[in-house]
Coordinates of C-alpha atoms (C1' of nucleotides) in Angstrom, one line a residue:
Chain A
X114 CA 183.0 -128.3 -8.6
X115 CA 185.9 -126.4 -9.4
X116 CA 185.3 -124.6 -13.0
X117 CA 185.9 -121.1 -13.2
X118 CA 188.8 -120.8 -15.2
X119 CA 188.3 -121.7 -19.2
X120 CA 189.5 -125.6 -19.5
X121 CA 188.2 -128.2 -21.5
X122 CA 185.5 -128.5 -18.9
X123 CA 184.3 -125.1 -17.9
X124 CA 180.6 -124.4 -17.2
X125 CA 179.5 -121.1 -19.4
X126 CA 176.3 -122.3 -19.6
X127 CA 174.4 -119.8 -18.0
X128 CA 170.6 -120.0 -18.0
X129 CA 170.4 -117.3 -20.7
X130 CA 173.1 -119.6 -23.0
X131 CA 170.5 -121.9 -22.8
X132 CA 167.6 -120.4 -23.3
X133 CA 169.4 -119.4 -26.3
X134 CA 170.4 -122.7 -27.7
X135 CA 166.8 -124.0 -27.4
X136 CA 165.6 -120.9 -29.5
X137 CA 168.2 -121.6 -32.5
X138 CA 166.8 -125.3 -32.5
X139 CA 163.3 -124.1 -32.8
X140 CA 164.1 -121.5 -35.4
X141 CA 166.3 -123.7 -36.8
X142 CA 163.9 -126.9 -37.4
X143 CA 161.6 -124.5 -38.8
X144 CA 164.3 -123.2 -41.5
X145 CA 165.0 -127.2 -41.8
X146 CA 161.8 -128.3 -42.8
X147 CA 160.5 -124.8 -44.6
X148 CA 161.6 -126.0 -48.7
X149 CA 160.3 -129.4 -48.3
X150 CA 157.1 -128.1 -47.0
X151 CA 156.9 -125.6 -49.6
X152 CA 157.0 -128.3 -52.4
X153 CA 155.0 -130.5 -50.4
X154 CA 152.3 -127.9 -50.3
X155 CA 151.4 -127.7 -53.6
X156 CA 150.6 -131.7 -53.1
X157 CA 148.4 -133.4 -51.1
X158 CA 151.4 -134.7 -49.2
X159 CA 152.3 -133.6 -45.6
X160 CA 155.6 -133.9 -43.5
X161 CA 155.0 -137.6 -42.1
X162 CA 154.8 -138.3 -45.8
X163 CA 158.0 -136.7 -46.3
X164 CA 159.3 -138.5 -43.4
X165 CA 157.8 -142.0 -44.3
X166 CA 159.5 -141.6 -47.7
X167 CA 162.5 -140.5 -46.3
X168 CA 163.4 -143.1 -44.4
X169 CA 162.1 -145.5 -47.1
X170 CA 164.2 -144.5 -49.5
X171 CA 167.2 -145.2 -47.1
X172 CA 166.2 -148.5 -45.9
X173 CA 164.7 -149.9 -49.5
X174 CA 162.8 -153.1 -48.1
X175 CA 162.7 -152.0 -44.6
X176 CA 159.2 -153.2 -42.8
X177 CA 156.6 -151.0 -41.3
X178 CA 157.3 -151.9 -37.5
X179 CA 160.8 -150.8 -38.5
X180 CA 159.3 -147.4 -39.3
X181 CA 157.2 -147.3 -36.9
X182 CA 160.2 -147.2 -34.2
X183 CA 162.6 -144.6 -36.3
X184 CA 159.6 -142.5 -36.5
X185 CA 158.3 -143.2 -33.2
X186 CA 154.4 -142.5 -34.0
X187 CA 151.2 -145.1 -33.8
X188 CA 151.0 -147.5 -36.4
X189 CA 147.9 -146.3 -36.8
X190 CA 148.8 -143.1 -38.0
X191 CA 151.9 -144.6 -40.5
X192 CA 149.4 -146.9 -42.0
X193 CA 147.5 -143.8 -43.0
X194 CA 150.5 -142.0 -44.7
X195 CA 151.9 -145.2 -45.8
X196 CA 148.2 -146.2 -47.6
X197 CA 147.9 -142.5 -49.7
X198 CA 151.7 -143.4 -50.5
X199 CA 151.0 -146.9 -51.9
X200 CA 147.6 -145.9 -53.5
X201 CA 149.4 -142.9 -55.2
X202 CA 151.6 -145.5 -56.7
X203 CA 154.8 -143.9 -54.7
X204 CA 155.0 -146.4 -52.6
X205 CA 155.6 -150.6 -52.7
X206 CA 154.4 -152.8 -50.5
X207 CA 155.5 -156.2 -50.7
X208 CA 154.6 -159.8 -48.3
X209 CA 157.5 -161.0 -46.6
X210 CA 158.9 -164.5 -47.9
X211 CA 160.3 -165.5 -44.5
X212 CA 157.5 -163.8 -42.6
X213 CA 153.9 -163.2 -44.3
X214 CA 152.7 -161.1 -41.9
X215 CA 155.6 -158.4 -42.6
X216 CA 155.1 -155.6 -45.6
X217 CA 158.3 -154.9 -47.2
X218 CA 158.8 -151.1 -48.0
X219 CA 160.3 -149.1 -51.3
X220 CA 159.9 -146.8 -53.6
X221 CA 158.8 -147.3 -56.9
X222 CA 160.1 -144.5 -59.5
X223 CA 157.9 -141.6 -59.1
X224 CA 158.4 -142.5 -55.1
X225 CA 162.1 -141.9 -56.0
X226 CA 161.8 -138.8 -57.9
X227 CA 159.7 -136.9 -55.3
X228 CA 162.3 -138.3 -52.4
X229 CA 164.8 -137.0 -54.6
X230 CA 163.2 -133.5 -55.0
X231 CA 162.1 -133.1 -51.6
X232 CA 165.9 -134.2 -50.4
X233 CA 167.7 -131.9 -52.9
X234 CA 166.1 -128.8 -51.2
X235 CA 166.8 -130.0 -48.2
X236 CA 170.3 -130.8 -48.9
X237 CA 170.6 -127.8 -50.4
X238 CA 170.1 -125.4 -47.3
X239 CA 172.5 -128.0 -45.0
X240 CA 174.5 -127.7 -47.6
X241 CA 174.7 -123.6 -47.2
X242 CA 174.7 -124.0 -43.6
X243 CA 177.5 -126.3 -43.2
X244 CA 179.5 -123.6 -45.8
X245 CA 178.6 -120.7 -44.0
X246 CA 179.6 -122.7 -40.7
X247 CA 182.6 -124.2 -42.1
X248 CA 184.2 -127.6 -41.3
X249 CA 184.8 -127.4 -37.5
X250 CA 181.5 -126.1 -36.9
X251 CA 179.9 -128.8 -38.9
X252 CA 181.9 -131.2 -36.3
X253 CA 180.5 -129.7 -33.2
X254 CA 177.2 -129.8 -34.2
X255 CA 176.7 -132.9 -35.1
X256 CA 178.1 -133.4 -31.6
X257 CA 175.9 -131.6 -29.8
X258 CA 173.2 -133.1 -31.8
X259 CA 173.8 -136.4 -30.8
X260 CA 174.2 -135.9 -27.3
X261 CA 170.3 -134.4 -27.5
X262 CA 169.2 -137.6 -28.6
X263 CA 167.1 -140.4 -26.4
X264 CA 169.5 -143.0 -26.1
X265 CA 167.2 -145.6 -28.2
X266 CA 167.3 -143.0 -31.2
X267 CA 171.0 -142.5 -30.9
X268 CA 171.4 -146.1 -31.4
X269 CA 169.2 -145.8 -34.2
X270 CA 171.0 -143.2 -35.9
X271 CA 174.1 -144.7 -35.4
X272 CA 173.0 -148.2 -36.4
X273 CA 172.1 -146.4 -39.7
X274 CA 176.1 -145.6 -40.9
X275 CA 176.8 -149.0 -42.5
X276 CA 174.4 -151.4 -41.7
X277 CA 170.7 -151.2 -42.5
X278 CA 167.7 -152.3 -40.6
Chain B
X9 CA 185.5 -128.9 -58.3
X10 CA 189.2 -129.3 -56.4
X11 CA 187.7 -130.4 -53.2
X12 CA 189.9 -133.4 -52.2
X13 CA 192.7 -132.3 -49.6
X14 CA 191.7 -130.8 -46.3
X15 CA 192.1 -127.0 -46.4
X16 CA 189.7 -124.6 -44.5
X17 CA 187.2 -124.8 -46.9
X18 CA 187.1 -127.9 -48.4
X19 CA 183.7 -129.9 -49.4
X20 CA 183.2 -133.0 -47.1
X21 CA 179.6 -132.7 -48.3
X22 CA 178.4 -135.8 -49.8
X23 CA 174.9 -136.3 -50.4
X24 CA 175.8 -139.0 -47.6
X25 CA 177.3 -136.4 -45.2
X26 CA 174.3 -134.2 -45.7
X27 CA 171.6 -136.7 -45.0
X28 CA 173.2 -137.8 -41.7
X29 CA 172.9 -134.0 -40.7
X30 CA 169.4 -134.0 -41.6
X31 CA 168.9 -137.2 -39.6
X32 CA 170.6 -135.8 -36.8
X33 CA 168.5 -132.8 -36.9
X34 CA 165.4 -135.1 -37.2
X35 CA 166.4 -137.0 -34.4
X36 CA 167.8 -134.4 -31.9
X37 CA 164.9 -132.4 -32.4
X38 CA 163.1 -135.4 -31.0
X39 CA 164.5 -135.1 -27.7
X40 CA 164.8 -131.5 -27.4
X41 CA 161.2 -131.5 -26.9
X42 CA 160.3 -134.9 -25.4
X43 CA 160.6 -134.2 -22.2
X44 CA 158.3 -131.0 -22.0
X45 CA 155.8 -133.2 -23.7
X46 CA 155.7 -135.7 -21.5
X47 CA 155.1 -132.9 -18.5
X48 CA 152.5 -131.6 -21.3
X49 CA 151.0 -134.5 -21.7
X50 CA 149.4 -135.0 -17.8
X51 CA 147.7 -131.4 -18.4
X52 CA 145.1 -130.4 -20.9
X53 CA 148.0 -128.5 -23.1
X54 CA 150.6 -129.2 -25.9
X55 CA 153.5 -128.1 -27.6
X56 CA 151.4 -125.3 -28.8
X57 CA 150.8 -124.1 -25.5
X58 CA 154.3 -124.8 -24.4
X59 CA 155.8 -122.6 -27.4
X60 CA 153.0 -119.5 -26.5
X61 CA 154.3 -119.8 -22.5
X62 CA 158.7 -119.8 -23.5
X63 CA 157.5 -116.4 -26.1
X64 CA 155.7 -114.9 -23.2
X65 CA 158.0 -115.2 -20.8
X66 CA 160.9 -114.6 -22.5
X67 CA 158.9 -111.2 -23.8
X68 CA 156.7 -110.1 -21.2
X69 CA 154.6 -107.6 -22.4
X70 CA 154.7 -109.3 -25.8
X71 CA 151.6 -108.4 -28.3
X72 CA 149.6 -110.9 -29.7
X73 CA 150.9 -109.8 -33.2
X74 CA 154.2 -109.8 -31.9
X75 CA 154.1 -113.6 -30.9
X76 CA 152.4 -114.4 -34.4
X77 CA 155.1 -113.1 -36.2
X78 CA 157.8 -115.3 -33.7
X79 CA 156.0 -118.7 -33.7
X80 CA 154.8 -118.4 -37.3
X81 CA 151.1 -119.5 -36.9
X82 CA 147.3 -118.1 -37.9
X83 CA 146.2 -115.8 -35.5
X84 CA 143.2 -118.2 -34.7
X85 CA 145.5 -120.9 -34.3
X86 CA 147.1 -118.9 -31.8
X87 CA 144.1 -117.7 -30.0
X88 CA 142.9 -120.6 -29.3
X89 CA 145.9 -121.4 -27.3
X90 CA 145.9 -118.0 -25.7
X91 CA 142.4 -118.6 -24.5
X92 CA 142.9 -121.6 -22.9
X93 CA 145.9 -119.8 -21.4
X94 CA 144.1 -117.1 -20.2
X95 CA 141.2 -119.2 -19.0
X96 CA 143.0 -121.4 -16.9
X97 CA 145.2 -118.2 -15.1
X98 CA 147.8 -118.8 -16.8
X99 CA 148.2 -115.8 -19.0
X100 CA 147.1 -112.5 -18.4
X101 CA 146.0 -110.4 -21.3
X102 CA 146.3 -106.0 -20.4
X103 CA 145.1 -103.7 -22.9
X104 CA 148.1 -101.2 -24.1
X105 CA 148.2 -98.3 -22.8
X106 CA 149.6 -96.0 -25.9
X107 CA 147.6 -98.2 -28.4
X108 CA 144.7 -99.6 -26.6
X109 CA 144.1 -102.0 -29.6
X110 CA 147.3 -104.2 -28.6
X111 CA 146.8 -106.6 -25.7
X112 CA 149.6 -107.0 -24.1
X113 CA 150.9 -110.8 -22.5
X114 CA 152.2 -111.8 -19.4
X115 CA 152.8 -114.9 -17.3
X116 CA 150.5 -115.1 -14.0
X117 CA 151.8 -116.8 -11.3
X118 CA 150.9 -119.8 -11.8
X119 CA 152.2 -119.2 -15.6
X120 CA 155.5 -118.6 -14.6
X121 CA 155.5 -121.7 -12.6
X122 CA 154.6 -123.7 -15.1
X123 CA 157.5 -122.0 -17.5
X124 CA 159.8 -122.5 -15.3
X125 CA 159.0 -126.4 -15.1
X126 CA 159.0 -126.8 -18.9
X127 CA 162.1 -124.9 -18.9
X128 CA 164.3 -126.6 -16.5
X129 CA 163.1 -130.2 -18.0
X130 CA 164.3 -128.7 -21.4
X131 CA 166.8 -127.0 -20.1
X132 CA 168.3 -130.2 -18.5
X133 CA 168.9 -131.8 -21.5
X134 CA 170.3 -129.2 -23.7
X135 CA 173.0 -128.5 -20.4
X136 CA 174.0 -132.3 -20.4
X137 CA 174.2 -132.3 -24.3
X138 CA 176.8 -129.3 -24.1
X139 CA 178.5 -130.7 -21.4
X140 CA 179.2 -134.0 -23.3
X141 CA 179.8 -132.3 -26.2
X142 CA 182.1 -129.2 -24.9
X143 CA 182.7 -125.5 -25.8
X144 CA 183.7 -125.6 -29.2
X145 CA 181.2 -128.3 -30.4
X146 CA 178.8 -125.5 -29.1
X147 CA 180.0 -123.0 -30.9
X148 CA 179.7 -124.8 -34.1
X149 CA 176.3 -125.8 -33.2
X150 CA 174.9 -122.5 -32.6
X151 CA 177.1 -121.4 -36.1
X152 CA 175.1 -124.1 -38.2
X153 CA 171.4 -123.5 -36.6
X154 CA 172.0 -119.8 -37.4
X155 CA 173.2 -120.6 -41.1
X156 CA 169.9 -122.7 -41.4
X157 CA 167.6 -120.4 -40.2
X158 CA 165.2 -118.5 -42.4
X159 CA 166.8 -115.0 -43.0
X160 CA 163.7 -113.2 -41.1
X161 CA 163.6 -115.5 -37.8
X162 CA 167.6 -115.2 -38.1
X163 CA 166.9 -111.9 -37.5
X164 CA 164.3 -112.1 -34.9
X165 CA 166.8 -114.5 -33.3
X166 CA 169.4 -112.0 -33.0
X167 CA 167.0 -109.1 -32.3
X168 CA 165.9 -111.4 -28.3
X169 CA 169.9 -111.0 -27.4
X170 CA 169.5 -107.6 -25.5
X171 CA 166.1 -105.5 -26.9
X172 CA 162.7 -106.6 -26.4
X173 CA 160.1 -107.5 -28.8
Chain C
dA142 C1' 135.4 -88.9 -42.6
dC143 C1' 137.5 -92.9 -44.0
dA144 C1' 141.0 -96.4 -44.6
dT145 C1' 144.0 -99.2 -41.9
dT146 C1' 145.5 -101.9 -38.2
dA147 C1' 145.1 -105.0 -34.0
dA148 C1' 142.6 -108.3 -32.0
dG149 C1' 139.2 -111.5 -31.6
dT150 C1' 135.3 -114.8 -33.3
dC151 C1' 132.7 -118.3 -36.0
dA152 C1' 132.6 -121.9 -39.2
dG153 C1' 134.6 -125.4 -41.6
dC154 C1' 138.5 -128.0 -43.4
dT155 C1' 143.2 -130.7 -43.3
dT156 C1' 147.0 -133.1 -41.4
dT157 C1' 148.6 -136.0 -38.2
dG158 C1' 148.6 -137.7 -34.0
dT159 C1' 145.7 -140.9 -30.6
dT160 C1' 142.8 -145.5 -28.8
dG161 C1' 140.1 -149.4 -29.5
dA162 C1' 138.6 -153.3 -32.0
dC163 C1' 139.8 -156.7 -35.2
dA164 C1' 142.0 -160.0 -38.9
dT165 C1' 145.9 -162.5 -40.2
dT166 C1' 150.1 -165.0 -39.5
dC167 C1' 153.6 -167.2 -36.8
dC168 C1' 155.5 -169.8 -33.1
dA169 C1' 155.9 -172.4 -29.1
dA170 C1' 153.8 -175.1 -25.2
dG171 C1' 151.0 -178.6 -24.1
Chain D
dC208 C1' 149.0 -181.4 -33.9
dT209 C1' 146.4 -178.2 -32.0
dT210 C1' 145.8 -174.2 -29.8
dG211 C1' 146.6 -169.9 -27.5
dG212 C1' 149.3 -166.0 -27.4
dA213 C1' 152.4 -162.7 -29.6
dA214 C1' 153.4 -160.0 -33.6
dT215 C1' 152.0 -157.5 -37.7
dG216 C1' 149.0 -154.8 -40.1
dT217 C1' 144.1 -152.6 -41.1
dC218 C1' 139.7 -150.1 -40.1
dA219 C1' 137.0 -146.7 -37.5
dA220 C1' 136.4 -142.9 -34.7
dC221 C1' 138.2 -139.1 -32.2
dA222 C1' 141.5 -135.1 -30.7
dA223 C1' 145.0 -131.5 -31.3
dA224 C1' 146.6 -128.0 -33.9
dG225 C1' 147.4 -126.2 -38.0
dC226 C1' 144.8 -123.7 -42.1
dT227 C1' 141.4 -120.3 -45.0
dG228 C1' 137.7 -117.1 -45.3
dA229 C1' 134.4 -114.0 -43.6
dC230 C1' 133.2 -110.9 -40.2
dT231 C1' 133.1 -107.6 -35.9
dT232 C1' 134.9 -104.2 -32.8
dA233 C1' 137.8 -100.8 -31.4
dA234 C1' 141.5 -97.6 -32.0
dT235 C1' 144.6 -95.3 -34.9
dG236 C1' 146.3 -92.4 -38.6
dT237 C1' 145.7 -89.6 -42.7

DNA sequence: ACATTAAGTCAGCTTTGTTGACATTCCAAG
DNA sequence: CTTGGAATGTCAACAAAGCTGACTTAATGT
C-alpha cells in the first residue's frame, strides 16, 4: 500500500491515534449522558427509561418489537421499563386495530414534558459542542459516527430521517 | 437570531439536527463496544472488567484511586472487578514503595494478552470507521467529543497525551 | 498524639440486563 | 374450518454492576 505522503487516503492512524479516539468516546458518552442522568436521579427513572421514552416520543405509535430492535435489549427487560412508564401514567399503550397482539406506543403529557426536559439538557450540551466544534467539525463527526455503526443500526438510523417505523 | 446564510458560524442546529447527533452518538457507541463484548461475553468478565484492563494498561503503575477517579465508579464497585482480576492472574497489585498505602496496578501476562485482544477487536472498528470517514472527518470528530466531555475528564483526557497518571 | 488518606471489606439495595415458561393472537397448511 | 406454529407480549427468577453506609487496617502528615 502506498500511503506515506498526506492524500485523501493517508494512514496516520497509529496505534496511539486510536487508542486515543476510543478514550474521547468513552469520556465523551459519559459527558453525553451526565445531565439527563442528573435529572433522572432525583426520579425513580433510570437511563433505559430515558431511552424507552426517547425513542417513543420520536416514533409516537411505534410498537414494542420495534423498540426492542432500536434498543437492541430483551423484551424482557423493555417490558419492565415500559410497565413503570405506563403505570406512572407517562406512557400509552394501545391494542393494535390491524393486529391485536401489537401495543402501540406514545406519550401521554407528563410523558412529553419529562422527554422534553430530559432532551433539552441534552440538546443543550450537543448544542455547545457542535459551537465549540464549529460547522465542519460537526460534519466529520457525524461521519465518523456512522461509519462506527453495525450495519443493521446504520439502517436504523438512517431509516429514521423521513420515514418512521 | 440572524442565523440563515452560511457563514463560519452559523446555527444549523435545529432541535432536529441535534437529536440526530444524539442518535448517532447512541448508536455509534453501540458498536464501539460490541465487539469487545462479545469476546467478553465467552469469559466470566464484562465491560466493567474490560474498562479496568484498557486504564491499566494504558497507566501501568496506576493506583487504585487513580483509576476511580478515571472510570468514575464506587471504589467497591471497582474492587470487585479488581479482585476478580487479580484472582484470575490477570492483574497484579504491588504495594508503593514511597507510600506503602497505594497499591499500585499492572497487567500480568496473561493481562496484557487479554488487552491486547480487546484492543485490536476495538481497535479494528474505530480504524475502518476513520478510514471510511477520512482525516478531516476525524478531526472534527475528536473536536466535538472533546467539546462534550465533562470539563474534569476533558482534562484527564488531555493529561494521558504524554504524562502518566 | 491525632486526624487524614488509601485501600479494602461486609451488608444490603437498585437498575438493567439475562433465560425460561407461558398466554394470547394471527395466519397459513392441511 | 381447524389446528399447529409463529409472533407478540407478560410474569418470575436470576446475574452483573452500579450505589450507599459503616467499618477496619495501615501509613502519612501535622
Amino acid at each position: 500500500m502506498a500511503e506515506m505522503h498526506g492524500g485523501e487516503n493517508l494512514l496516520f492512524l497509529t496505534d496511539e491515534q486510536l487508542r486515543q479516539g476510543i478514550e474521547a468516546m468513552f469520556f465523551a458518552y459519559r459527558g453525553f449522558t451526565a445531565d439527563p442522568d442528573r435529572i433522572l436521579a432525583t426520579m425513580a427513572y433510570g437511563r433505559a427509561h430515558h431511552r424507552a421514552i426517547h425513542f417513543i416520543a420520536r416514533s409516537p405509535g411505534t410498537t414494542v418489537n420495534n423498540l426492542l430492535a432500536i434498543l437492541g435489549v430483551t423484551k424482557q427487560s423493555l417490558n419492565r421499563v415500559l410497565r413503570t412508564l405506563i403505570e406512572d401514567g407517562l406512557v400509552e399503550s394501545r391494542v393494535g386495530t390491524t393486529d391485536k397482539r401489537e401495543r402501540h406506543l406514545t406519550l401521554t403529557e407528563s410523558g412529553a414534558a419529562l422527554e422534553r426536559k430530559l432532551s433539552d439538557a441534552q440538546r443543550a450540551r450537543m448544542r455547545a459542542a457542535y459551537r465549540a466544534a464549529g460547522p465542519q467539525a460537526v460534519a466529520g463527526f457525524r461521519q465518523v459516527l456512522e461509519a462506527m455503526m453495525e450495519p443493521d443500526l446504520r439502517r436504523r438510523y438512517h431509516a429514521i430521517r423521513e420515514t418512521d417505523t
